[in-house]
Coordinates of C-alpha atoms in Angstrom, one line a residue:
X1 CA -19.4 25.8 -19.5
X2 CA -17.5 28.0 -21.9
X3 CA -14.3 26.4 -20.6
X4 CA -15.6 23.0 -21.4
X5 CA -16.4 24.0 -25.0
X6 CA -13.0 25.6 -25.2
X7 CA -11.2 22.5 -24.0
X8 CA -13.1 20.1 -26.2
X9 CA -12.6 22.1 -29.3
X10 CA -8.9 22.7 -28.5
X11 CA -8.3 19.0 -28.1
X12 CA -10.2 18.2 -31.3
X13 CA -7.9 20.7 -33.1
X14 CA -4.7 19.3 -31.6
X15 CA -5.6 15.7 -32.3
X16 CA -6.5 16.4 -35.9
X17 CA -10.2 15.6 -35.4
X18 CA -10.9 19.1 -36.7
X19 CA -8.5 19.5 -39.6
X20 CA -6.6 22.7 -40.4
X21 CA -8.6 25.3 -42.3
X22 CA -11.9 23.4 -41.7
X23 CA -14.9 25.5 -41.0
X24 CA -16.6 25.3 -37.6
X25 CA -20.2 25.9 -36.7
X26 CA -21.3 29.5 -36.1
X27 CA -21.7 30.5 -32.5
X28 CA -25.5 30.7 -33.0
X29 CA -25.8 27.3 -34.6
X30 CA -23.6 25.6 -31.9
X31 CA -25.5 27.3 -29.1
X32 CA -28.8 26.1 -30.6
X33 CA -27.5 22.6 -30.9
X34 CA -26.2 22.5 -27.3
X35 CA -29.2 24.2 -25.9
X36 CA -27.1 26.9 -24.2
X37 CA -26.7 30.7 -24.4
X38 CA -25.0 32.0 -27.5
X39 CA -22.8 34.2 -25.3
X40 CA -21.3 31.1 -23.7
X41 CA -20.2 29.8 -27.1
X42 CA -18.9 33.3 -28.1
X43 CA -16.7 33.4 -25.0
X44 CA -15.2 30.0 -25.9
X45 CA -14.6 31.1 -29.5
X46 CA -13.0 34.4 -28.4
X47 CA -10.5 32.5 -26.3
X48 CA -9.6 30.1 -29.1
X49 CA -9.3 33.0 -31.5
X50 CA -7.0 34.9 -29.1
X51 CA -4.8 31.8 -28.7
X52 CA -4.5 31.3 -32.4
X53 CA -6.4 28.0 -32.7
X54 CA -9.2 29.7 -34.8
X55 CA -9.2 32.4 -37.4
X56 CA -12.1 34.5 -38.6
X57 CA -12.8 35.4 -42.2
X58 CA -15.2 38.3 -42.7
X59 CA -18.2 37.2 -44.6
X60 CA -17.1 33.6 -44.6
X61 CA -17.2 32.4 -41.0
X62 CA -14.8 30.9 -38.5
X63 CA -12.1 28.3 -39.4
X64 CA -9.4 26.2 -37.7
X65 CA -6.1 28.0 -38.1
X66 CA -4.1 26.9 -41.0
X67 CA -0.7 27.9 -39.6
X68 CA -0.5 25.7 -36.5
X69 CA 2.9 24.0 -36.2
X70 CA 2.9 20.5 -37.6
X71 CA 4.1 19.0 -34.3
X72 CA 1.0 20.3 -32.5
X73 CA -1.3 18.7 -35.2
X74 CA -0.2 15.2 -34.4
X75 CA -2.3 13.0 -32.2
X76 CA -2.0 13.1 -28.4
X77 CA -0.8 9.4 -28.4
X78 CA 2.0 10.2 -30.9
X79 CA 3.1 13.2 -29.0
X80 CA 3.3 11.2 -25.8
X81 CA 5.4 8.5 -27.4
X82 CA 7.8 11.1 -28.8
X83 CA 8.1 12.9 -25.5
X84 CA 9.1 9.6 -23.8
X85 CA 11.5 8.6 -26.5
X86 CA 14.4 11.0 -25.7
X87 CA 17.7 9.2 -26.4
X88 CA 20.0 10.8 -23.9
X89 CA 22.0 9.9 -20.8
X90 CA 20.1 10.9 -17.7
X91 CA 23.2 11.0 -15.5
X92 CA 21.3 10.0 -12.4
X93 CA 22.9 9.8 -9.0
X94 CA 23.3 6.4 -7.3
X95 CA 20.2 7.2 -5.3
X96 CA 18.4 8.1 -8.6
X97 CA 19.4 4.8 -10.2
X98 CA 18.1 2.9 -7.2
X99 CA 14.8 4.8 -7.5
X100 CA 14.6 3.9 -11.1
X101 CA 15.3 0.2 -10.5
X102 CA 12.8 0.0 -7.7
X103 CA 9.9 1.6 -9.7
X104 CA 8.2 -1.8 -10.3
X105 CA 8.3 -2.5 -6.5
X106 CA 6.9 0.9 -5.8
X107 CA 4.0 0.3 -8.2
X108 CA 3.4 -3.1 -6.6
X109 CA 2.7 -1.6 -3.2
X110 CA 1.5 2.0 -4.1
X111 CA 0.0 2.1 -7.5
X112 CA -3.3 3.8 -7.0
X113 CA -5.9 2.8 -4.5
X114 CA -8.2 0.7 -6.8
X115 CA -10.4 -1.5 -4.8
X116 CA -9.5 -4.7 -6.5
X117 CA -9.5 -7.9 -4.5
X118 CA -7.2 -8.7 -2.9
X119 CA -5.1 -5.6 -2.7
X120 CA -3.6 -5.2 0.7
X121 CA -3.5 -2.0 2.8
X122 CA -6.9 -0.7 1.9
X123 CA -9.6 0.1 4.4
X124 CA -13.4 -0.3 4.3
X125 CA -14.0 3.3 3.3
X126 CA -17.6 2.5 2.6
X127 CA -18.0 2.0 6.3
X128 CA -16.1 5.1 7.4
X129 CA -18.3 7.8 9.2
X130 CA -17.7 10.5 6.5
X131 CA -20.8 12.4 7.7
X132 CA -19.1 12.9 11.1
X133 CA -15.7 13.7 9.5
X134 CA -17.3 16.2 7.2
X135 CA -19.2 17.9 10.0
X136 CA -16.0 18.3 12.0
X137 CA -14.1 19.5 8.9
X138 CA -16.8 22.2 8.3
X139 CA -16.5 23.3 11.9
X140 CA -12.7 23.5 11.8
X141 CA -12.8 25.5 8.5
X142 CA -15.3 27.9 10.0
X143 CA -13.9 28.3 13.5
X144 CA -10.1 27.6 13.5
X145 CA -8.3 30.9 13.8
X146 CA -6.3 31.8 10.7
X147 CA -3.2 32.4 12.7
X148 CA -3.3 28.8 13.8
X149 CA -3.3 27.6 10.3
X150 CA -0.6 29.9 9.2
X151 CA 1.8 29.4 12.1
X152 CA 1.8 25.7 13.0
X153 CA 4.0 24.0 15.5
X154 CA 7.2 22.8 13.8
X155 CA 6.6 19.2 15.0
X156 CA 2.9 19.2 14.1
X157 CA -0.4 20.5 15.3
X158 CA 0.0 20.7 19.1
X159 CA -3.6 19.6 20.0
X160 CA -3.2 16.6 17.8
X161 CA 0.1 15.6 19.5
X162 CA -1.6 16.0 22.9
X163 CA -4.5 13.9 21.8
X164 CA -2.2 11.2 20.3
X165 CA -0.1 11.1 23.5
X166 CA -3.2 10.2 25.5
X167 CA -4.5 7.7 22.9
X168 CA -1.2 5.9 22.4
X169 CA -0.7 5.5 26.1
X170 CA -4.2 4.0 26.7
X171 CA -4.5 1.9 23.5
X172 CA -0.9 0.9 22.7
X173 CA 1.0 1.3 26.0
X174 CA 3.4 3.9 24.5
X175 CA 5.2 5.9 27.1
X176 CA 5.6 9.5 25.8
X177 CA 4.9 13.2 26.2
X178 CA 3.3 15.3 23.4
X179 CA 6.7 16.9 22.8
X180 CA 8.1 13.5 21.7
X181 CA 5.6 13.1 18.9
X182 CA 6.4 14.2 15.4
X183 CA 3.5 14.3 13.0
X184 CA 4.4 12.8 9.7
X185 CA 2.8 12.4 6.2
X186 CA 2.4 8.7 6.9
X187 CA 4.8 5.8 7.5
X188 CA 7.0 6.5 4.5
X189 CA 8.0 9.9 5.7
X190 CA 8.7 8.6 9.2
X191 CA 11.0 5.9 7.8
X192 CA 12.7 8.4 5.4
X193 CA 13.4 10.8 8.4
X194 CA 14.9 7.9 10.4
X195 CA 17.1 6.9 7.5
X196 CA 18.2 10.5 7.0
X197 CA 19.1 11.0 10.7
X198 CA 20.9 7.7 11.3
X199 CA 22.1 6.0 8.1
X200 CA 25.4 6.5 6.3
X201 CA 26.7 4.5 3.4
X202 CA 27.3 0.8 4.3
X203 CA 25.7 1.1 7.7
X204 CA 24.0 -2.2 8.6
X205 CA 20.3 -2.6 9.2
X206 CA 18.6 -5.8 10.3
X207 CA 15.3 -6.3 8.5
X208 CA 12.7 -9.0 8.7
X209 CA 12.8 -11.4 5.8
X210 CA 10.2 -11.6 4.3
X211 CA 9.2 -8.1 5.2
X212 CA 7.8 -4.7 4.1
X213 CA 9.1 -4.1 0.6
X214 CA 8.8 -0.3 0.7
X215 CA 10.8 0.0 3.8
X216 CA 13.6 -2.1 2.3
X217 CA 13.7 0.0 -0.8
X218 CA 13.6 3.2 1.1
X219 CA 16.6 2.2 3.3
X220 CA 18.4 1.0 0.2
X221 CA 18.3 4.6 -1.1
X222 CA 20.6 5.6 1.8
X223 CA 23.0 2.9 0.5
X224 CA 22.8 1.1 3.8
X225 CA 23.7 -2.6 3.9
X226 CA 20.5 -4.5 4.3
X227 CA 20.9 -7.6 6.5
X228 CA 17.9 -10.0 5.9
X229 CA 17.0 -11.8 9.1
X230 CA 14.6 -14.8 9.0
X231 CA 11.4 -14.7 11.0
X232 CA 10.3 -17.6 13.2
X233 CA 7.2 -18.2 15.4
X234 CA 8.4 -15.6 17.9
X235 CA 9.4 -12.9 15.4
X236 CA 12.8 -11.7 14.3
X237 CA 15.3 -14.5 14.8
X238 CA 18.1 -12.9 16.9
X239 CA 20.4 -15.8 16.7
X240 CA 20.3 -15.8 12.9
X241 CA 20.7 -12.0 13.0
X242 CA 23.9 -12.2 15.0
X243 CA 25.3 -14.8 12.7
X244 CA 24.9 -12.3 9.8
X245 CA 25.9 -9.0 11.5
X246 CA 27.3 -8.0 14.9
X247 CA 26.9 -4.2 14.8
X248 CA 23.6 -3.0 13.2
X249 CA 22.9 0.7 13.2
X250 CA 19.1 0.1 12.9
X251 CA 16.7 -2.8 13.4
X252 CA 13.4 -2.7 11.6
X253 CA 10.6 -4.8 13.0
X254 CA 6.8 -5.1 12.9
X255 CA 6.4 -6.9 16.2
X256 CA 2.6 -6.6 16.8
X257 CA 1.7 -8.3 13.5
X258 CA 4.7 -9.1 11.4
X259 CA 4.3 -8.2 7.7
X260 CA 3.5 -10.3 5.8
X261 CA 3.6 -13.6 7.8
X262 CA 1.3 -12.3 10.6
X263 CA 3.5 -13.5 13.5
X264 CA 3.3 -11.7 16.8
X265 CA 6.7 -11.2 18.5
X266 CA 6.8 -12.9 21.9
X267 CA 7.5 -11.0 25.1
X268 CA 10.8 -12.9 25.6
X269 CA 11.9 -12.0 22.1
X270 CA 10.9 -8.3 22.6
X271 CA 13.0 -8.1 25.8
X272 CA 15.9 -9.8 24.1
X273 CA 15.7 -7.4 21.1
X274 CA 15.8 -4.4 23.4
X275 CA 18.8 -5.8 25.2
X276 CA 20.5 -6.5 21.9
X277 CA 19.9 -2.9 20.9
X278 CA 21.4 -1.7 24.1
X279 CA 24.5 -3.9 23.8
X280 CA 25.2 -3.0 20.1
X281 CA 24.1 0.7 20.3
X282 CA 21.4 0.0 17.6
X283 CA 18.1 1.8 17.3
X284 CA 14.9 -0.2 16.9
X285 CA 12.2 0.9 14.5
X286 CA 8.8 -0.3 15.6
X287 CA 6.4 -0.2 12.7
X288 CA 3.0 -0.5 14.3
X289 CA 1.0 -0.5 11.1
X290 CA -2.2 -2.3 12.0
X291 CA -2.1 -3.2 15.7
X292 CA -5.5 -1.7 16.3
X293 CA -7.1 -4.7 14.7
X294 CA -6.8 -7.6 17.1
X295 CA -9.9 -9.8 17.3
X296 CA -9.0 -11.8 20.4
X297 CA -8.4 -9.9 23.5
X298 CA -6.9 -6.4 23.6
X299 CA -4.2 -5.2 21.2
X300 CA -0.7 -6.1 22.5
X301 CA 1.3 -3.4 24.2
X302 CA 3.9 -1.7 22.1
X303 CA 7.6 -2.6 22.1
X304 CA 8.3 1.1 22.9
X305 CA 6.5 0.7 26.2
X306 CA 9.0 -1.9 27.3
X307 CA 12.0 0.2 26.4
X308 CA 13.7 1.8 29.3
X309 CA 16.9 2.6 27.3
X310 CA 15.3 5.0 24.9
X311 CA 16.3 2.8 21.9
X312 CA 12.9 2.4 20.2
X313 CA 11.5 4.7 17.5
X314 CA 7.7 4.1 17.3
X315 CA 6.0 4.6 13.9
X316 CA 2.2 4.8 13.7
X317 CA -0.1 5.5 10.8
X318 CA -3.8 6.4 10.2
X319 CA -3.8 5.1 6.7
X320 CA -5.1 1.7 8.0
X321 CA -7.6 3.2 10.4
X322 CA -9.0 6.3 8.7
X323 CA -8.4 6.0 4.9
X324 CA -5.3 5.5 2.8
X325 CA -5.1 8.9 1.2
X326 CA -5.3 10.9 4.5
X327 CA -1.5 10.5 4.7
X328 CA -1.2 11.2 8.4
X329 CA 1.0 9.3 10.8
X330 CA 3.3 9.9 13.8
X331 CA 6.8 9.2 15.0
X332 CA 7.5 8.9 18.7
X333 CA 11.2 9.5 19.5
X334 CA 13.2 9.7 22.7
X335 CA 13.5 13.2 24.2
X336 CA 17.1 13.7 23.1
X337 CA 16.1 13.1 19.5
X338 CA 13.2 15.6 19.3
X339 CA 15.2 18.5 17.9
X340 CA 16.9 16.6 15.1
X341 CA 13.7 14.9 14.0
X342 CA 11.8 18.2 14.1
X343 CA 14.5 19.8 12.0
X344 CA 14.4 16.9 9.6
X345 CA 10.6 17.2 9.3
X346 CA 10.8 20.8 8.3
X347 CA 13.6 20.3 5.8
X348 CA 11.8 17.4 4.2
X349 CA 9.0 19.8 3.1
X350 CA 6.4 17.1 3.4
X351 CA 4.2 18.5 6.2
X352 CA 0.6 17.3 6.3
X353 CA -2.0 20.1 5.9
X354 CA -2.7 21.6 9.3
X355 CA -6.5 21.6 8.8
X356 CA -6.4 17.8 8.4
X357 CA -4.4 17.5 11.6
X358 CA -7.0 19.7 13.4
X359 CA -9.9 17.5 12.1
X360 CA -8.2 14.3 13.2
X361 CA -7.4 15.8 16.6
X362 CA -11.1 16.5 17.2
X363 CA -12.2 13.2 15.6
X364 CA -10.1 11.4 18.2
X365 CA -10.9 13.6 21.2
X366 CA -14.7 13.3 20.7
X367 CA -14.4 9.4 20.7
X368 CA -15.3 8.9 17.1
X369 CA -12.0 7.2 16.3
X370 CA -12.3 4.6 19.1
X371 CA -15.9 3.8 18.0
X372 CA -14.9 3.5 14.4
X373 CA -12.0 1.1 15.2
X374 CA -14.3 -1.1 17.3
X375 CA -16.8 -1.3 14.4
X376 CA -14.0 -2.1 12.0
X377 CA -12.7 -4.9 14.2
X378 CA -16.1 -6.6 14.0
X379 CA -16.4 -6.0 10.2
X380 CA -12.9 -7.1 9.4
X381 CA -13.2 -10.3 11.5
X382 CA -16.4 -11.2 9.6
X383 CA -14.6 -10.5 6.2
X384 CA -11.7 -12.7 7.3
X385 CA -14.0 -15.5 8.1
X386 CA -15.8 -15.2 4.7
X387 CA -12.4 -15.3 2.9
X388 CA -11.2 -18.4 4.8
X389 CA -14.5 -20.2 4.2
X390 CA -14.4 -19.4 0.4
X391 CA -10.8 -20.5 0.1
X392 CA -11.6 -23.8 1.8
X393 CA -14.7 -24.3 -0.3
X394 CA -13.1 -23.4 -3.7
X395 CA -9.4 -23.9 -3.4
X396 CA -8.9 -26.9 -1.2
X397 CA -5.6 -28.6 -2.2
X398 CA -4.4 -25.5 -4.0
X399 CA -4.3 -22.8 -1.3
X400 CA -3.7 -23.4 2.4
X401 CA -5.1 -20.7 4.6
X402 CA -5.7 -20.3 8.3
X403 CA -7.6 -17.6 10.2
X404 CA -5.6 -15.1 12.3
X405 CA -6.3 -13.3 15.5
X406 CA -5.3 -9.9 14.0
X407 CA -4.6 -7.8 11.0
X408 CA -6.1 -6.9 7.6
X409 CA -4.5 -9.6 5.5
X410 CA -3.9 -13.4 5.4
X411 CA -1.3 -15.5 3.7
X412 CA -2.5 -18.2 1.3
X413 CA 0.2 -20.8 0.9
X414 CA 0.6 -22.5 -2.5
X415 CA 1.9 -25.9 -3.5
X416 CA 5.7 -25.9 -4.1
X417 CA 5.2 -26.5 -7.8
X418 CA 3.3 -23.2 -8.3
X419 CA 5.4 -20.0 -8.5
X420 CA 3.7 -17.3 -6.4
X421 CA 5.0 -14.4 -8.6
X422 CA 3.7 -16.1 -11.7
X423 CA 0.3 -16.7 -10.0
X424 CA 0.2 -13.0 -9.0
X425 CA 0.9 -11.9 -12.6
X426 CA -1.7 -14.2 -14.1
X427 CA -4.3 -13.2 -11.4
X428 CA -3.6 -9.5 -12.3
X429 CA -4.8 -10.2 -15.8
X430 CA -8.1 -11.3 -14.2
X431 CA -8.3 -8.1 -12.2
X432 CA -7.3 -9.8 -9.0
X433 CA -4.4 -8.2 -7.2
X434 CA -1.9 -10.0 -4.9
X435 CA 1.6 -9.4 -3.5
X436 CA 3.6 -12.6 -3.4
X437 CA 5.7 -13.8 -0.5
X438 CA 8.6 -13.9 -3.0
X439 CA 8.1 -10.2 -3.7
X440 CA 8.5 -9.5 0.0
X441 CA 11.6 -11.7 0.4
X442 CA 15.3 -11.0 -0.1
X443 CA 16.3 -14.7 0.4
X444 CA 14.0 -17.2 -1.1
X445 CA 11.4 -18.2 1.5
X446 CA 10.7 -21.8 2.2
X447 CA 7.2 -21.7 0.9
X448 CA 5.3 -19.9 -1.9
X449 CA 2.4 -17.8 -0.9
X450 CA 0.1 -14.9 -1.7
X451 CA -0.9 -12.0 0.5
X452 CA -4.7 -11.7 0.6
X453 CA -5.9 -8.2 1.7
X454 CA -9.6 -8.6 2.8
X455 CA -10.4 -5.5 4.9
X456 CA -11.7 -3.3 2.0
X457 CA -13.9 -6.0 0.3
X458 CA -17.4 -7.1 1.0
X459 CA -18.7 -10.7 0.7
X460 CA -19.6 -10.4 -3.0
X461 CA -16.2 -9.0 -3.9
X462 CA -14.4 -11.7 -1.9
X463 CA -16.4 -14.5 -3.5
X464 CA -15.8 -13.1 -7.0
X465 CA -12.1 -12.7 -6.3
X466 CA -11.8 -16.3 -5.1
X467 CA -13.6 -17.6 -8.1
X468 CA -11.2 -15.7 -10.4
X469 CA -8.2 -17.1 -8.5
X470 CA -9.7 -20.6 -8.8
X471 CA -9.9 -20.1 -12.6
X472 CA -6.3 -19.0 -12.7
X473 CA -4.9 -21.8 -10.6
X474 CA -7.0 -24.4 -12.3
X475 CA -5.6 -23.3 -15.7
X476 CA -2.0 -23.3 -14.3
X477 CA -2.6 -26.9 -12.9
X478 CA -3.8 -28.0 -16.3
X479 CA -0.6 -26.8 -17.8
X480 CA 1.7 -28.4 -15.2
X481 CA 3.9 -31.3 -16.4
X482 CA 3.4 -33.9 -13.6
X483 CA 3.8 -31.5 -10.7
X484 CA 5.3 -33.1 -7.5
X485 CA 4.1 -31.2 -4.4
X486 CA 5.3 -31.6 -0.9
X487 CA 3.9 -34.5 1.1
X488 CA 2.4 -36.2 -1.9
X489 CA 1.2 -39.8 -1.9
X490 CA 3.6 -42.6 -2.9
X491 CA 2.5 -45.4 -5.2
X492 CA 4.9 -47.8 -6.9
X493 CA 7.8 -45.3 -6.6
X494 CA 5.8 -42.5 -8.2
X495 CA 4.3 -39.5 -6.5
X496 CA 0.8 -38.2 -7.2
X497 CA -0.6 -34.8 -6.5
X498 CA -3.6 -34.4 -4.2
X499 CA -6.5 -33.5 -6.5
X500 CA -10.1 -34.3 -6.8
X501 CA -11.2 -38.0 -6.9
X502 CA -12.1 -37.8 -10.6
X503 CA -8.8 -36.2 -11.6
X504 CA -6.9 -38.6 -9.4
X505 CA -8.6 -41.6 -11.1
X506 CA -7.6 -40.2 -14.5
X507 CA -4.0 -39.7 -13.3
X508 CA -3.8 -43.3 -12.0
X509 CA -5.1 -44.6 -15.3
X510 CA -2.5 -42.7 -17.3
X511 CA 0.6 -43.0 -15.1
X512 CA 0.3 -45.8 -12.6
X513 CA 0.1 -49.6 -13.0
X514 CA -1.3 -51.2 -9.9
X515 CA -0.9 -54.9 -9.4
X516 CA -3.6 -56.4 -7.2

């Protein structure tokens, strides 16, 4: 409590709320006012006196120091502005300049974890079994030998790697031994390690377009040459890839549930991709970010399980199944790459806390993880249905959306005359968060769309979010100058938007002369 008094008074002095040389209440008076012990106030005052914020005058009382530097007496806001206003050359590296330029993109995907519809990548933390997790955590803290926590395996907590090897084999068809698993601090560290191990300047990497924005920015930091490859109904279009590049060093794909379009790569395309990697000497990165959530049948087996050439690097994460801030994932590499990736993991310095790895290992081994995923499949499917129904009810003609058999997000397609980035910006002002398809694209995609993350939001939040988007789109429609959408009706050489009957009648009255 005395620290709280100290901090509040210190901030009041620095902000100017308590002016220099002003008298402060006596310790007895302040203690009486706050209803606390006088000694608590005395301790706070003693600290402020010792640091020079206060000065005592015998027989007169205690006062704010009059000799504080003028710079410290300015408001916190002014000091923050002055701190940020250095006029100097930063002399950043090429990589640093790329980081600075990609700051907005980083914020777009990683800025906080505010549960704002329809932010993607969040989980239903309100339905996570925290009581079970806490009980396991308490047991691990109490019983785990200190030597285990101090001297962990270089590639990650051995019991977790053993548990994951069994889980990945049964749930994802991944073929591996525990020694092939590298525990990472999530997907980003796994991708960073792959880039560090394989990419030199101007090395070519095939990437899905549209695709995962953070992966693209991360590989760009290695000054690799990004080759955007379009995605069709079967996944990464290999014919288009070969037309753009003959010798890729890496191929980045999300085959189980392509991000953001939601396409599942067909078996024929998977086998063709593995053959292409063998023929070109490329390495395939399989980002298996949300494959646990398939609502029809079992989750599809991994691409890695089909690979007999040792060309696939499997990346998994628990951010989509446990909770986003856990920052635990895994990287499964061929046996001859174990040493180099283990070395890279140590040198990166981003090891996940060993105690969290121990908790996760027990959480999986006791069956809690599998039960939790099954419950979430049911919950997420229900939330997806609610979203689709609300969009059909409120946004018919403005947003086209279909249900999907998998995943934690859906794409809502917009009319051609609405810019998806502009819609996302205007929606953000209404506290509704989207990533646009344009944000995820290198080359302009053929349609404009928004990514709706629904997993973390209950029925009320989804309905409220859809109502806010309806307001945004209605306002934008009102400001459109005779928009001409795709597939519109033709009357007397003019094209008319599909809108409600009443609006359509007004449009006809204003713009169309019909001769009976």
